């Protein structure tokens, strides 16, 4: 037997194993040598990893030293001696040198396609001062024809050394002749400069629309910060800043980054037509390194239903998931809708993007057309509205194993937890928000913080949890949790 034996650095080992996992690997639910014997009679493993600390996710065999891989499947796990005995002449044996190995992680709510292309075409505003952001915008503006939009993403108001949010004056000082939008990494607010406000016709007298807000200072002057549905007037003016090729390359880039972090399956929520094309183009180019479960955005629902598309269509690499709606604001941007006001803001209960009637109508249409439903609902008020809608459709049109979801499900209480458990609803809470956004929770107060991002409470109530990064709003690295 002429086994190929090599030792890998941690970086190379992670790259090798993540590529395997992204190709479809998953530890069998009953991983044992005896169960793999029939397979091994026909073909020896392609890879064997030995001398590892393997976490199997299988309670019957919780840990192991080694595993064998053939094609897109794990064949066996066990001791290094036993697994090495399965090697054939062409089997590559990898010595993990005691490293920890686990099955790939699943990110149950993320926005990778948009994040990937933004890395390629927009200004990265993940900087630590308002002045640094303005300088980065100025640099891009200097290379952009006057009057054309300059766009930035991944801004975070609480990370700035000035101790205050970015405002229109910061941008105007260095970029007065280009309309500018700086999007918060939370995804629900943006900062615009004066030229952008002027193009949109927004003035201090402009009224806040339902589900939106134009922020003003103590004198009633617009600060440039705009939330929720109030941004739609700007969105109509901003042209696409990416090509089909760039969107494909963005998927290739982000899939590489995510798999390097251990993510091998990702749920893309709020997917657009361009997103679907980008994933297919990346796959055709050989650049899809993770599995994708794509949640089409609600505005595409009628077209998809008329085309015969429904939840579950696809294959093991790309599959259509739930239809996704957004019912309230953001936890990280402090705009989610709650039953009690924000700390220090007695008139601010957050924003609702959908009425109760709209939630019921959307859920009914999707449920009756055999779609899984996923609704973004952060605050307790919104969560209860969504649960009411799920309870109604299951009462009137009962279905088995719908797995309707509440995206984020940030602020709960014992009553909400009981309802979720009774209805069989799946929450998808954030897994990196506490680490990254922890300094924002002062706006919620100590008592509410006890009931936010309640992973342990979900489990205590017997509720399956689908943890999520929500990237770019939260970092995607699962080990950060």
Coordinates of C-alpha atoms in Angstrom, one line a residue:
X1 CA 0.0 0.0 0.0
X2 CA 1.4 3.3 -1.1
X3 CA -0.5 5.8 1.0
X4 CA 0.1 9.5 0.5
X5 CA 0.7 11.1 3.9
X6 CA 1.0 14.8 4.5
X7 CA 0.8 17.3 7.3
X8 CA -1.0 20.6 6.8
X9 CA -0.8 23.9 8.5
X10 CA -3.9 25.1 10.2
X11 CA -4.7 27.5 7.3
X12 CA -4.3 24.8 4.6
X13 CA -6.2 22.3 6.6
X14 CA -9.2 24.6 7.1
X15 CA -9.1 25.5 3.4
X16 CA -9.0 21.8 2.4
X17 CA -11.7 20.7 4.8
X18 CA -14.0 23.6 4.0
X19 CA -13.8 23.0 0.3
X20 CA -14.8 19.4 1.0
X21 CA -17.7 20.4 3.2
X22 CA -18.9 22.9 0.7
X23 CA -19.0 20.2 -1.9
X24 CA -21.7 18.4 0.1
X25 CA -20.0 16.7 3.0
X26 CA -22.0 15.9 6.1
X27 CA -21.3 13.5 8.9
X28 CA -23.8 10.6 8.7
X29 CA -26.3 10.4 11.4
X30 CA -25.1 7.0 12.4
X31 CA -21.5 7.2 11.5
X32 CA -19.8 3.9 12.2
X33 CA -17.4 1.6 10.5
X34 CA -19.8 -1.2 10.1
X35 CA -22.3 1.0 8.3
X36 CA -19.7 2.0 5.8
X37 CA -18.4 -1.4 4.9
X38 CA -20.6 -1.9 1.9
X39 CA -19.4 1.4 0.4
X40 CA -15.8 0.7 1.1
X41 CA -16.0 -2.7 -0.8
X42 CA -16.4 -0.8 -4.0
X43 CA -14.1 2.2 -3.5
X44 CA -11.5 3.3 -1.0
X45 CA -11.7 6.8 0.5
X46 CA -10.3 9.7 -1.3
X47 CA -9.2 11.3 2.0
X48 CA -8.5 10.2 5.5
X49 CA -7.9 12.7 8.3
X50 CA -6.2 11.3 11.3
X51 CA -4.9 12.5 14.7
X52 CA -7.7 15.0 15.0
X53 CA -10.2 16.0 17.7
X54 CA -13.4 15.4 15.8
X55 CA -16.8 16.7 17.0
X56 CA -19.3 14.6 15.1
X57 CA -22.7 16.2 16.1
X58 CA -23.9 12.5 16.6
X59 CA -24.8 11.7 20.2
X60 CA -24.1 8.0 19.7
X61 CA -20.5 8.9 18.7
X62 CA -19.9 12.4 20.0
X63 CA -16.2 12.4 19.3
X64 CA -13.5 10.6 17.3
X65 CA -9.9 10.8 16.2
X66 CA -10.3 10.3 12.4
X67 CA -12.7 10.2 9.5
X68 CA -12.8 8.9 5.9
X69 CA -14.1 10.8 2.9
X70 CA -15.2 9.5 -0.5
X71 CA -16.5 12.0 -3.1
X72 CA -19.1 14.2 -1.4
X73 CA -19.7 12.0 1.7
X74 CA -18.1 11.1 5.0
X75 CA -17.8 7.3 5.0
X76 CA -16.7 6.6 8.5
X77 CA -15.5 8.1 11.8
X78 CA -13.5 6.3 14.5
X79 CA -10.0 5.9 15.9
X80 CA -7.0 6.8 13.8
X81 CA -5.9 3.2 13.6
X82 CA -9.3 1.9 12.5
X83 CA -9.9 4.6 9.9
X84 CA -6.3 4.3 8.5
X85 CA -7.0 0.6 7.9
X86 CA -9.6 1.7 5.2
X87 CA -7.1 3.4 3.0
X88 CA -6.5 2.3 -0.5
X89 CA -3.5 2.8 -2.8
X90 CA -4.6 6.3 -3.9
X91 CA -6.0 7.5 -0.5
X92 CA -4.5 10.7 0.8
X93 CA -3.9 10.6 4.5
X94 CA -3.9 14.0 6.3
X95 CA -2.4 14.3 9.7
X96 CA -4.4 17.0 11.5
X97 CA -1.8 17.1 14.3
X98 CA -4.4 17.4 17.1
X99 CA -6.5 20.1 15.6
X100 CA -10.2 20.4 16.3
X101 CA -12.5 19.4 13.4
X102 CA -16.3 19.9 13.3
X103 CA -19.0 19.7 10.6
X104 CA -19.5 22.9 8.6
X105 CA -21.7 25.6 10.2
X106 CA -25.0 26.8 8.8
X107 CA -25.7 30.6 8.7
X108 CA -29.5 30.7 8.8
X109 CA -30.0 34.3 7.8
X110 CA -27.5 36.3 5.9
X111 CA -27.1 38.6 2.8
X112 CA -23.9 37.3 1.2
X113 CA -24.5 38.3 -2.4
X114 CA -25.0 42.0 -1.7
X115 CA -22.1 42.0 0.8
X116 CA -19.8 40.4 -1.8
X117 CA -20.5 42.8 -4.6
X118 CA -20.4 45.8 -2.2
X119 CA -16.8 44.8 -1.2
X120 CA -15.9 45.2 -4.9
X121 CA -17.8 48.3 -5.9
X122 CA -18.6 50.5 -2.9
X123 CA -16.7 52.4 -0.3
X124 CA -16.2 50.3 2.8
X125 CA -17.2 52.6 5.7
X126 CA -16.2 50.2 8.4
X127 CA -14.0 52.9 9.8
X128 CA -13.6 54.4 13.3
X129 CA -14.2 58.1 12.8
X130 CA -16.6 60.3 10.9
X131 CA -13.6 62.1 9.5
X132 CA -12.1 58.9 8.1
X133 CA -15.4 58.0 6.4
X134 CA -15.6 61.4 4.8
X135 CA -12.1 61.1 3.6
X136 CA -12.8 57.7 2.1
X137 CA -15.9 59.2 0.3
X138 CA -13.8 62.1 -0.9
X139 CA -11.2 59.7 -2.4
X140 CA -13.9 57.9 -4.3
X141 CA -15.6 61.1 -5.4
X142 CA -12.3 62.3 -6.9
X143 CA -12.4 59.3 -9.2
X144 CA -16.2 59.7 -10.0
X145 CA -17.7 62.2 -12.5
X146 CA -19.3 65.1 -10.7
X147 CA -23.0 64.6 -10.1
X148 CA -22.8 60.8 -10.0
X149 CA -23.6 58.9 -6.8
X150 CA -21.0 57.8 -4.3
X151 CA -22.2 54.8 -2.3
X152 CA -20.8 53.3 0.9
X153 CA -21.7 50.4 3.2
X154 CA -20.9 48.9 6.5
X155 CA -21.1 52.1 8.5
X156 CA -21.7 51.8 12.3
X157 CA -22.8 54.8 14.3
X158 CA -21.5 53.5 17.6
X159 CA -17.9 52.8 16.5
X160 CA -16.9 56.4 15.8
X161 CA -14.2 58.1 17.9
X162 CA -16.2 61.4 17.8
X163 CA -18.8 59.8 20.1
X164 CA -21.7 60.8 17.8
X165 CA -23.2 59.5 14.5
X166 CA -22.1 60.6 11.0
X167 CA -24.2 63.4 9.6
X168 CA -24.7 65.3 6.4
X169 CA -22.3 68.1 7.4
X170 CA -19.4 65.6 7.8
X171 CA -20.0 64.5 4.2
X172 CA -20.7 68.0 2.8
X173 CA -17.4 69.3 4.0
X174 CA -15.4 67.0 1.7
X175 CA -18.0 65.8 -0.9
X176 CA -20.3 68.7 -1.8
X177 CA -20.7 68.0 -5.5
X178 CA -21.7 64.3 -5.6
X179 CA -24.9 62.8 -4.1
X180 CA -23.8 60.4 -1.3
X181 CA -25.4 57.6 0.5
X182 CA -23.7 55.9 3.5
X183 CA -25.6 52.7 4.5
X184 CA -25.5 51.5 8.1
X185 CA -24.4 47.9 8.4
X186 CA -27.6 47.1 10.1
X187 CA -29.5 47.6 6.8
X188 CA -32.3 49.9 8.0
X189 CA -30.8 53.4 8.0
X190 CA -28.7 55.5 5.8
X191 CA -27.0 58.9 5.9
X192 CA -27.3 61.2 2.9
X193 CA -25.5 64.5 2.2
X194 CA -27.2 67.7 1.2
X195 CA -27.0 67.1 -2.5
X196 CA -28.8 63.8 -2.1
X197 CA -31.5 65.3 0.1
X198 CA -32.0 68.0 -2.5
X199 CA -32.3 65.6 -5.4
X200 CA -34.9 63.7 -3.5
X201 CA -36.8 66.8 -2.7
X202 CA -36.6 66.2 1.1
X203 CA -36.7 69.3 3.3
X204 CA -37.2 70.1 6.9
X205 CA -40.9 70.3 6.1
X206 CA -41.1 66.8 4.6
X207 CA -43.4 64.6 6.7
X208 CA -42.3 61.1 7.8
X209 CA -44.0 58.4 5.8
X210 CA -45.5 55.3 7.4
X211 CA -42.7 53.0 8.5
X212 CA -40.0 55.6 7.9
X213 CA -38.3 58.6 9.5
X214 CA -36.3 61.7 8.5
X215 CA -34.2 62.5 11.5
X216 CA -33.8 66.1 12.6
X217 CA -31.7 67.9 15.2
X218 CA -33.0 69.9 18.1
X219 CA -33.7 72.9 15.8
X220 CA -35.7 70.8 13.3
X221 CA -32.9 70.7 10.7
X222 CA -32.4 67.4 8.8
X223 CA -29.3 65.5 10.0
X224 CA -29.1 63.4 6.9
X225 CA -30.1 60.2 8.7
X226 CA -33.0 58.4 7.2
X227 CA -34.7 55.2 8.4
X228 CA -37.0 52.5 7.0
X229 CA -39.5 53.3 4.3
X230 CA -38.4 57.0 4.1
X231 CA -35.4 55.8 2.1
X232 CA -37.5 54.7 -0.8
X233 CA -37.5 58.2 -2.3
X234 CA -33.7 57.9 -2.6
X235 CA -33.7 54.4 -3.8
X236 CA -35.6 55.5 -6.9
X237 CA -32.8 57.9 -7.8
X238 CA -29.8 55.7 -7.2
X239 CA -28.7 53.6 -10.2
X240 CA -27.3 50.1 -9.9
X241 CA -23.5 50.4 -9.3
X242 CA -22.7 46.8 -10.3
X243 CA -22.6 44.7 -13.5
X244 CA -23.7 41.1 -13.8
X245 CA -20.1 40.1 -13.9
X246 CA -19.3 42.0 -10.7
X247 CA -22.3 40.4 -8.9
X248 CA -21.0 37.0 -9.9
X249 CA -17.5 37.9 -8.7
X250 CA -19.0 39.1 -5.5
X251 CA -20.6 35.8 -4.8
X252 CA -17.4 34.0 -5.6
X253 CA -15.5 36.3 -3.2
X254 CA -18.0 36.0 -0.3
X255 CA -18.4 32.3 -0.6
X256 CA -14.6 31.9 -0.3
X257 CA -14.5 34.1 2.8
X258 CA -17.4 32.4 4.5
X259 CA -16.2 28.8 3.9
X260 CA -12.8 29.8 5.2
X261 CA -14.7 30.8 8.4
X262 CA -16.3 27.3 8.6
X263 CA -19.7 28.2 7.0
X264 CA -20.7 25.6 4.4
X265 CA -24.4 26.3 4.1
X266 CA -26.0 29.8 4.0
X267 CA -29.5 31.1 3.9
X268 CA -29.7 34.2 1.8
X269 CA -32.8 36.2 2.9
X270 CA -34.6 38.8 0.7
X271 CA -33.0 37.5 -2.5
X272 CA -33.7 39.4 -5.7
X273 CA -33.7 38.4 -9.4
X274 CA -30.1 39.6 -9.7
X275 CA -29.1 37.5 -6.7
X276 CA -30.5 34.4 -8.3
X277 CA -28.6 35.1 -11.5
X278 CA -25.4 35.8 -9.6
X279 CA -25.5 32.5 -7.7
X280 CA -26.1 30.6 -10.9
X281 CA -23.3 32.5 -12.7
X282 CA -20.9 31.8 -9.8
X283 CA -21.9 28.1 -9.8
X284 CA -21.3 27.9 -13.6
X285 CA -17.9 29.5 -13.1
X286 CA -17.0 26.9 -10.4
X287 CA -17.0 29.5 -7.6
X288 CA -19.9 28.4 -5.4
X289 CA -18.2 27.0 -2.3
X290 CA -21.2 26.9 0.0
X291 CA -24.7 25.5 -0.3
X292 CA -27.4 28.2 -0.8
X293 CA -31.0 28.2 0.5
X294 CA -32.4 31.4 -1.0
X295 CA -35.4 33.3 0.4
X296 CA -37.0 35.4 -2.3
X297 CA -38.1 38.8 -1.3
X298 CA -41.9 39.3 -0.9
X299 CA -42.3 41.6 -3.9
X300 CA -41.3 38.7 -6.2
X301 CA -43.8 36.3 -4.7
X302 CA -46.6 36.7 -7.3
X303 CA -44.2 36.2 -10.2
X304 CA -42.7 33.1 -8.6
X305 CA -46.0 31.5 -7.9
X306 CA -47.2 32.2 -11.4
X307 CA -44.1 30.6 -12.7
X308 CA -44.7 27.5 -10.6
X309 CA -41.7 28.1 -8.3
X310 CA -42.1 27.2 -4.7
X311 CA -40.2 26.4 -1.5
X312 CA -37.9 23.3 -2.0
X313 CA -37.2 23.7 -5.7
X314 CA -33.6 23.2 -6.6
X315 CA -30.8 20.8 -5.7
X316 CA -28.3 20.2 -3.0
X317 CA -26.2 23.2 -4.0
X318 CA -29.0 25.8 -4.6
X319 CA -32.5 25.6 -3.4
X320 CA -35.5 28.0 -3.1
X321 CA -36.4 28.6 0.5
X322 CA -39.1 30.7 2.3
X323 CA -40.6 33.9 1.0
X324 CA -39.3 36.7 3.1
X325 CA -41.0 39.8 4.4
X326 CA -39.8 42.6 6.7
X327 CA -42.3 43.7 9.3
X328 CA -40.3 46.1 11.6
X329 CA -37.0 47.9 12.2
X330 CA -33.6 46.9 13.3
X331 CA -32.1 45.8 16.7
X332 CA -28.7 47.2 16.0
X333 CA -30.0 50.6 14.7
X334 CA -32.6 50.8 17.6
X335 CA -35.6 51.0 15.3
X336 CA -37.4 47.7 16.1
X337 CA -41.0 48.0 17.2
X338 CA -41.6 47.4 20.9
X339 CA -44.5 47.6 23.4
X340 CA -42.5 50.0 25.6
X341 CA -40.4 53.0 24.4
X342 CA -36.7 53.1 24.1
X343 CA -34.7 54.2 27.1
X344 CA -34.5 58.0 27.2
X345 CA -36.9 58.4 24.2
X346 CA -40.4 58.3 25.7
X347 CA -42.1 58.8 22.4
X348 CA -40.1 56.3 20.4
X349 CA -41.5 52.8 20.2
X350 CA -39.7 51.9 16.9
X351 CA -40.9 51.4 13.4
X352 CA -43.4 49.0 11.8
X353 CA -43.0 48.4 8.1
X354 CA -46.1 46.3 7.7
X355 CA -49.6 46.7 9.1
X356 CA -51.2 43.8 10.9
X357 CA -53.5 43.3 7.9
X358 CA -50.6 43.2 5.5
X359 CA -48.8 40.6 7.7
X360 CA -52.0 38.4 7.7
X361 CA -52.5 38.8 3.9
X362 CA -48.9 38.0 3.1
X363 CA -48.8 34.9 5.4
X364 CA -52.1 33.6 4.0
X365 CA -51.0 34.0 0.4
X366 CA -47.7 32.2 0.9
X367 CA -49.0 29.5 3.2
X368 CA -51.9 28.6 0.9
X369 CA -49.5 28.4 -2.1
X370 CA -47.2 25.9 -0.2
X371 CA -44.5 28.4 0.6
X372 CA -42.5 28.4 3.8
X373 CA -42.8 32.0 5.3
X374 CA -40.0 34.0 7.0
X375 CA -40.8 37.3 8.5
X376 CA -38.3 39.8 9.9
X377 CA -39.7 40.7 13.3
X378 CA -37.4 42.0 16.0
X379 CA -39.6 43.6 18.6
X380 CA -42.2 41.9 20.9
X381 CA -45.1 43.8 19.3
X382 CA -44.1 42.6 15.8
X383 CA -43.3 39.0 16.9
X384 CA -46.8 38.7 18.4
X385 CA -48.4 40.0 15.2
X386 CA -46.5 37.4 13.2
X387 CA -47.4 34.6 15.6
X388 CA -51.1 35.7 15.2
X389 CA -50.8 35.3 11.5
X390 CA -49.1 31.9 11.7
X391 CA -51.7 30.7 14.2
X392 CA -54.6 31.8 12.0
X393 CA -53.4 30.1 8.8
X394 CA -52.7 26.8 10.6
X395 CA -56.1 26.9 12.1
X396 CA -57.9 27.6 8.8
X397 CA -55.6 25.7 6.5
X398 CA -53.5 23.3 8.6
X399 CA -50.4 21.9 7.0
X400 CA -47.7 19.5 8.3
X401 CA -44.2 20.7 9.1
X402 CA -44.5 24.2 7.6
X403 CA -41.4 25.5 9.5
X404 CA -42.6 29.1 9.2
X405 CA -39.9 31.3 10.7
X406 CA -39.4 34.5 12.6
X407 CA -36.3 36.2 11.5
X408 CA -34.2 37.7 14.4
X409 CA -37.0 37.3 17.0
X410 CA -34.9 39.5 19.2
X411 CA -37.1 40.6 22.1
X412 CA -39.2 37.8 23.7
X413 CA -40.9 36.9 27.0
X414 CA -42.3 33.7 28.5
X415 CA -45.7 34.2 26.8
X416 CA -44.0 34.6 23.4
X417 CA -41.7 31.6 24.0
X418 CA -44.7 29.5 24.9
X419 CA -46.6 30.5 21.7
X420 CA -43.5 29.8 19.5
X421 CA -43.2 26.3 21.0
X422 CA -46.9 25.5 20.7
X423 CA -47.0 26.7 17.1
X424 CA -43.8 24.9 16.0
X425 CA -42.4 28.2 14.6
X426 CA -38.6 28.4 14.0
X427 CA -36.8 31.5 15.3
X428 CA -33.6 32.6 13.6
X429 CA -31.8 34.8 16.2
X430 CA -28.5 36.5 15.8
X431 CA -25.3 34.7 16.8
X432 CA -22.7 37.5 16.7
X433 CA -24.8 40.5 17.7
X434 CA -24.1 40.4 21.4
X435 CA -20.3 40.3 20.7
X436 CA -20.3 43.0 18.0
X437 CA -23.3 45.3 18.9
X438 CA -23.2 44.9 22.7
X439 CA -22.6 48.6 23.3
X440 CA -25.9 49.5 21.7
X441 CA -28.1 47.6 24.2
X442 CA -28.1 50.5 26.7
X443 CA -31.0 51.9 24.6
X444 CA -33.1 48.9 25.6
X445 CA -32.5 48.9 29.3
X446 CA -31.4 46.1 31.6
X447 CA -34.7 44.4 31.9
X448 CA -35.3 44.1 28.2
X449 CA -31.7 43.0 27.6
X450 CA -32.4 39.9 29.7
X451 CA -34.9 38.8 27.1
X452 CA -33.0 39.6 23.9
X453 CA -31.1 37.1 21.7
X454 CA -32.5 34.4 24.0
X455 CA -30.8 31.3 22.5
X456 CA -30.8 29.4 25.8
X457 CA -34.4 30.3 26.6
X458 CA -35.5 29.0 23.2
X459 CA -33.8 25.7 23.9
X460 CA -35.2 25.6 27.4
X461 CA -38.7 25.8 25.9
X462 CA -37.9 23.0 23.5
X463 CA -37.7 25.4 20.5
X464 CA -35.3 24.5 17.6
X465 CA -33.0 27.5 16.9
X466 CA -31.6 28.5 13.6
X467 CA -28.7 30.8 14.5
X468 CA -27.8 33.5 12.1
X469 CA -25.2 36.3 11.5
X470 CA -27.4 38.6 9.3
X471 CA -24.2 39.6 7.6
X472 CA -23.4 42.4 6.9
X473 CA -25.3 43.7 10.0
X474 CA -23.4 41.2 12.1
X475 CA -20.0 39.5 11.5
X476 CA -20.4 36.1 9.9
X477 CA -17.7 34.2 11.7
X478 CA -19.6 31.5 13.7
X479 CA -16.8 30.9 16.3
X480 CA -17.3 34.5 17.4
X481 CA -20.6 33.4 19.0

